[in-house]
Short mmCIF file of C-alpha atoms in Angstrom, two decimals:
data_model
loop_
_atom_site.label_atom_id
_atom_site.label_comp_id
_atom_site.label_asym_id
_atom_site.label_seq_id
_atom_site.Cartn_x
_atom_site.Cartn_y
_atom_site.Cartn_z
CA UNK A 1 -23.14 -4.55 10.36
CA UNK A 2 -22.25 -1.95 13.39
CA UNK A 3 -20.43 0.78 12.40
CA UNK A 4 -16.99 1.31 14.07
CA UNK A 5 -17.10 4.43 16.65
CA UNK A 6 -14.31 7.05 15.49
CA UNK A 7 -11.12 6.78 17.48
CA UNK A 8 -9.62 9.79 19.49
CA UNK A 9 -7.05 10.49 17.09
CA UNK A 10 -9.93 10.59 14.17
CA UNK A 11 -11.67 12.80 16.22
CA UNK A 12 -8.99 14.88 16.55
CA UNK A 13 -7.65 14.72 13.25
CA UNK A 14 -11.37 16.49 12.29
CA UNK A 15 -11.46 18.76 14.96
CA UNK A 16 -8.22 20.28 13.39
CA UNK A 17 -9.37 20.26 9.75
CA UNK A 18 -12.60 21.90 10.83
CA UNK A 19 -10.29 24.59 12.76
CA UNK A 20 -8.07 25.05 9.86
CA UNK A 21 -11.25 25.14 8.14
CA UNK A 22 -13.10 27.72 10.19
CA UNK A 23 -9.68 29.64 10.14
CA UNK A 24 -9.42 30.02 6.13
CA UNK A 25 -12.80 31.71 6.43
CA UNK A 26 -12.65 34.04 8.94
CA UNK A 27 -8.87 35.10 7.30
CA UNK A 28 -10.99 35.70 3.90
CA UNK A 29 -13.79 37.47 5.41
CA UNK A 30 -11.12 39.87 6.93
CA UNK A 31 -9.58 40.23 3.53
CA UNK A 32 -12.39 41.55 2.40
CA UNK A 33 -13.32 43.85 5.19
CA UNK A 34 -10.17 45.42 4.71
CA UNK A 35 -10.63 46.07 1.27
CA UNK A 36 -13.99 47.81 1.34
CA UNK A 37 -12.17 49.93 4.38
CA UNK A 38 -9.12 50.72 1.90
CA UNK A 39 -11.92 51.13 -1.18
CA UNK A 40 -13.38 53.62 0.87
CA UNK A 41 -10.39 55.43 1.97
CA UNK A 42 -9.24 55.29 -1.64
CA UNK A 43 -12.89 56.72 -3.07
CA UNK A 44 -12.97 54.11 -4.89
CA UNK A 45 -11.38 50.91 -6.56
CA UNK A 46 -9.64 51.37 -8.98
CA UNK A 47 -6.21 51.79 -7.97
CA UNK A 48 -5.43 49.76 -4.92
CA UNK A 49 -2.96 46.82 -5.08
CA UNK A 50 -3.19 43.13 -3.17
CA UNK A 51 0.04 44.61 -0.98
CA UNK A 52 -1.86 47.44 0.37
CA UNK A 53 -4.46 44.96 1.50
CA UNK A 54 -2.07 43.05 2.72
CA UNK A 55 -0.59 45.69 4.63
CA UNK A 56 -4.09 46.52 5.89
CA UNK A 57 -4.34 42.91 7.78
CA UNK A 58 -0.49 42.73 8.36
CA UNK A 59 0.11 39.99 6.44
CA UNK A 60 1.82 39.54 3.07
CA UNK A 61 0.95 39.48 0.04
CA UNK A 62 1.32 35.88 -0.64
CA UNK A 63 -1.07 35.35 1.66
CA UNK A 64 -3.59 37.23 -0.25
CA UNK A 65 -2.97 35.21 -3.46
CA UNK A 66 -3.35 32.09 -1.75
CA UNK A 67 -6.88 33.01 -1.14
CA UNK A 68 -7.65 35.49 -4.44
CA UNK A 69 -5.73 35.44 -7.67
CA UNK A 70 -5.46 38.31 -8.51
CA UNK A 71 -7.56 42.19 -8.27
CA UNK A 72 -10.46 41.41 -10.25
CA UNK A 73 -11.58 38.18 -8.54
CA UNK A 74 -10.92 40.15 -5.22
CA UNK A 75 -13.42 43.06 -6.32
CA UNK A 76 -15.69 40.36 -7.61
CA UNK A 77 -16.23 38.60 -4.39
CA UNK A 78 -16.44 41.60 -2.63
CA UNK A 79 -19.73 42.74 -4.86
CA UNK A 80 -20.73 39.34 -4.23
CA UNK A 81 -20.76 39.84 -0.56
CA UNK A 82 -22.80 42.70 -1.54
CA UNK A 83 -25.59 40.75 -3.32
CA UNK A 84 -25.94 38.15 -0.72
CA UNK A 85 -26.64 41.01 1.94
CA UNK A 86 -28.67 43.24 -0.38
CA UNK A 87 -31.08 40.32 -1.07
CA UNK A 88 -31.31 39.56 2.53
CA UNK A 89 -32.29 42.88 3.31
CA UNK A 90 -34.50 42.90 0.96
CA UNK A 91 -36.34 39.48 1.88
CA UNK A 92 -36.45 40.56 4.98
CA UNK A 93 -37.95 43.77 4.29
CA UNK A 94 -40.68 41.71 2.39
CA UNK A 95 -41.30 39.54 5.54
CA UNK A 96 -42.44 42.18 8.00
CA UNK A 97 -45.51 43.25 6.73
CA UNK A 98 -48.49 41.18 5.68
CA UNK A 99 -49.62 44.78 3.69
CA UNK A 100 -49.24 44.69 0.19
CA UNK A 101 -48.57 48.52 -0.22
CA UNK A 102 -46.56 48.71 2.74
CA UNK A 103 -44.67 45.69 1.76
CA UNK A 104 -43.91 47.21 -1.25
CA UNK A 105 -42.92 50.22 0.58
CA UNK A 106 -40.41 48.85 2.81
CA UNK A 107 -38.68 46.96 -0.19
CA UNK A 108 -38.18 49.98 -1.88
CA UNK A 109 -36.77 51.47 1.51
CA UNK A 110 -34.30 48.81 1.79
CA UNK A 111 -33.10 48.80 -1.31
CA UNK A 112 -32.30 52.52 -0.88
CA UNK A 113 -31.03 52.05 2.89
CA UNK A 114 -28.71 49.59 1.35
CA UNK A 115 -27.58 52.17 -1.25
CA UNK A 116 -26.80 54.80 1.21
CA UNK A 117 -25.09 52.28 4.13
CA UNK A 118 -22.64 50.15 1.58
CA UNK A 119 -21.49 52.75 -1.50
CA UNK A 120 -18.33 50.89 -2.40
CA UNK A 121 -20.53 47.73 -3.00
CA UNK A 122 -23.49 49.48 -4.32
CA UNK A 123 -21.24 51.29 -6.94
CA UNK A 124 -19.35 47.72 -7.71
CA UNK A 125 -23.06 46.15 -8.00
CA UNK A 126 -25.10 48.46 -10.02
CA UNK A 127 -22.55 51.42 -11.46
CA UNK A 128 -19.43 50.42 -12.63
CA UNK A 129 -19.19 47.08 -12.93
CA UNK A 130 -22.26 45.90 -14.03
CA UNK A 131 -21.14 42.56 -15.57
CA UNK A 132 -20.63 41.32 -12.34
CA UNK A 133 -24.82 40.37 -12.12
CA UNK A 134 -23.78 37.98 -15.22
CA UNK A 135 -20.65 36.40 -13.51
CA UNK A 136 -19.92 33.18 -11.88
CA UNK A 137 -17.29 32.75 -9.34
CA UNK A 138 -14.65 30.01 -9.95
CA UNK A 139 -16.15 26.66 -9.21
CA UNK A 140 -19.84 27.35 -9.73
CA UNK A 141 -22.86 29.96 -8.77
CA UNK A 142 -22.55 30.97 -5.06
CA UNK A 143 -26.58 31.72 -4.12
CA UNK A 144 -27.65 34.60 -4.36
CA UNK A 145 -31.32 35.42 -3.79
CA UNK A 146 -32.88 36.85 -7.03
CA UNK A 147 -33.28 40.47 -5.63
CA UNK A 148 -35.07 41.97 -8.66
CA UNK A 149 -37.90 38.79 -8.26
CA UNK A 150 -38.49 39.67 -4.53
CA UNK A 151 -39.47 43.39 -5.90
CA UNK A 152 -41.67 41.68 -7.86
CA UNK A 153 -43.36 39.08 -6.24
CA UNK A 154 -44.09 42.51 -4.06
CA UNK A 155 -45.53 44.34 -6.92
CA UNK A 156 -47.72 41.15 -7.87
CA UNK A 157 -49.11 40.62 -4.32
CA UNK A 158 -50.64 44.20 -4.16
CA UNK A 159 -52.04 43.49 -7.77
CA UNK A 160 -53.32 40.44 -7.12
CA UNK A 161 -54.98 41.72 -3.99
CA UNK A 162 -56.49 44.96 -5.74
CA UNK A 163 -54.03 47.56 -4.18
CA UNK A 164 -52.02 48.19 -7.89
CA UNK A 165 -54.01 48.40 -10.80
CA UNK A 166 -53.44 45.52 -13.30
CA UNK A 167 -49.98 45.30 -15.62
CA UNK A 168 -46.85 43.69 -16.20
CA UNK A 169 -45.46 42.89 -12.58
CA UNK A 170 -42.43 42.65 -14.39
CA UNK A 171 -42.60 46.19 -16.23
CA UNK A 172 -43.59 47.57 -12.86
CA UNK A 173 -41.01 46.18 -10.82
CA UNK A 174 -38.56 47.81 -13.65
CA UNK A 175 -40.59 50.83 -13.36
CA UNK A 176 -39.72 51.31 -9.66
CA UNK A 177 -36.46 49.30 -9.29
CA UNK A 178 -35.47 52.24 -11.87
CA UNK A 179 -36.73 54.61 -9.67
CA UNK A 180 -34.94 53.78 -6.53
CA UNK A 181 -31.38 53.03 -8.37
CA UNK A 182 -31.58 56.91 -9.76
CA UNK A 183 -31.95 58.28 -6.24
CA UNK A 184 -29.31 55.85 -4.87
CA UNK A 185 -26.95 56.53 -7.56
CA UNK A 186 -27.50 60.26 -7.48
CA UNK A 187 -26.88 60.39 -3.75
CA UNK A 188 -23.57 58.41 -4.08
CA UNK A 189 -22.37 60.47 -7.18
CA UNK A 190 -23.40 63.78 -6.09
CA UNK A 191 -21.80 65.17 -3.80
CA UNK A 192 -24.43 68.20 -3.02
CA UNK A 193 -27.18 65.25 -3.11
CA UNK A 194 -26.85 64.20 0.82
CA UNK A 195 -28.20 61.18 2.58
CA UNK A 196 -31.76 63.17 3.81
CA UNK A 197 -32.10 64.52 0.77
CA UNK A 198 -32.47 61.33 -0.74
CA UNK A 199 -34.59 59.80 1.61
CA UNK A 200 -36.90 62.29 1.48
CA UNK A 201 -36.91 62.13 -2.53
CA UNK A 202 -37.72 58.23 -2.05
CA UNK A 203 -40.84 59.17 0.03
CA UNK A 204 -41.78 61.87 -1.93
CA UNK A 205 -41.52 60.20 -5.41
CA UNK A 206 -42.85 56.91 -4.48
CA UNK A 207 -46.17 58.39 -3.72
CA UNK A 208 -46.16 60.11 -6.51
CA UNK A 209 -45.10 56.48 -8.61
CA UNK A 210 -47.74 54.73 -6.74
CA UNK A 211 -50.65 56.88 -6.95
CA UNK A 212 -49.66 56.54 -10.97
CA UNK A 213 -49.99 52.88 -10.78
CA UNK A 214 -53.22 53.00 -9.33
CA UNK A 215 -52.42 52.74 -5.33
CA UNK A 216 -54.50 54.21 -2.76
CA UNK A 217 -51.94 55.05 -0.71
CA UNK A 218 -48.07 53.97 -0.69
#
């Protein structure tokens, strides 16, 4: 049996509900811009209201309810944005080098360079709302690459090829995810801790980490 071909008004009709579609989208990604810019106007976010977003977009703030119900799923999806880019970053970070130790390097870099580039949703992620790793958004898990297992399926690679000495990948990964996290979260709650400060901290202390666990060189 042939199938029929789709008329020019069906073909329309989708080309408008893919539109409206595409439109709902971009209006929510803007929301949420414009929250982390008022978060980070505010220091913070903790006392910002769906009107002042709103106001930030010009539109009201009906509009904003009809896409977020209220603050706390708003914040919520905004870490989540946060996670989906920090685990890219980081899976990309593990895909440019075929060397274990550098590998392991570089995700430790990005993690940090992540830290230091997105504050508001570093601080949502990992400082003061920590219950957000455990949450699920309204209508099921959004994917979010397991961050913590790409740090390490790094830390097993080097062991596996002789670079680490022998362990717990998992205690190891701790070990340094640990590591990194204190001198992200001291740069973005000190203010006498600045941005080269840290970085040079990272370099510094991951030697120092690595030689520990047995590297030749990190």
């Amino acid at each position: 049996m042939t199938e029929t071909a789709p008329t020019r008004k069906q073909n329309l009709r989708k080309n408008s509900l893919e539109r409206r579609e595409r439109g709902k989208l971009e209006l929510r990604r803007t929301i949420l811009e414009a929250a982390v810019g008022l978060f980070e106007r505010q220091g913070g976010f903790e006392n910002f209201s769906l009107r002042q977003v709103a106001e930030e977009i010009g539109y009201s703030a009906t509009t904003i309810y009809l896409h977020f119900a209220d603050k706390e799923e708003l914040i919520f999806h905004v870490a989540l944005e946060g996670f989906k880019a920090f685990g890219e970053q980081l899976e990309a970070a593990y895909a440019h080098s075929d060397d274990v130790l550098l590998r392991l390097r570089l995700v430790g870099r990005a993690y940090l360079n992540f830290a230091l580039e997105n504050p508001i949703h570093y601080r949502l992620m990992f400082m003061q709302r920590g219950d957000f790793l455990e949450r699920k958004p309204p209508g099921g898990q959004v994917s979010v690459i397991d961050s913590f297992g790409i740090l390490r399926r790094a830390v097993e690679a080097a062991m596996k090829a002789g670079a680490l000495d022998p362990g717990d990948p998992q205690a190891v990964a701790g070990l340094l995810w640990t590591h990194v996290h204190g001198v992200a979260a001291l740069h973005i709650a000190t203010p006498y801790f600045p941005k080269e400060q840290a970085e040079g901290l990272f370099e510094w202390s991951m030697t120092i980490a690595a030689r520990g666990l047995g590297a030749r060189a990190l």
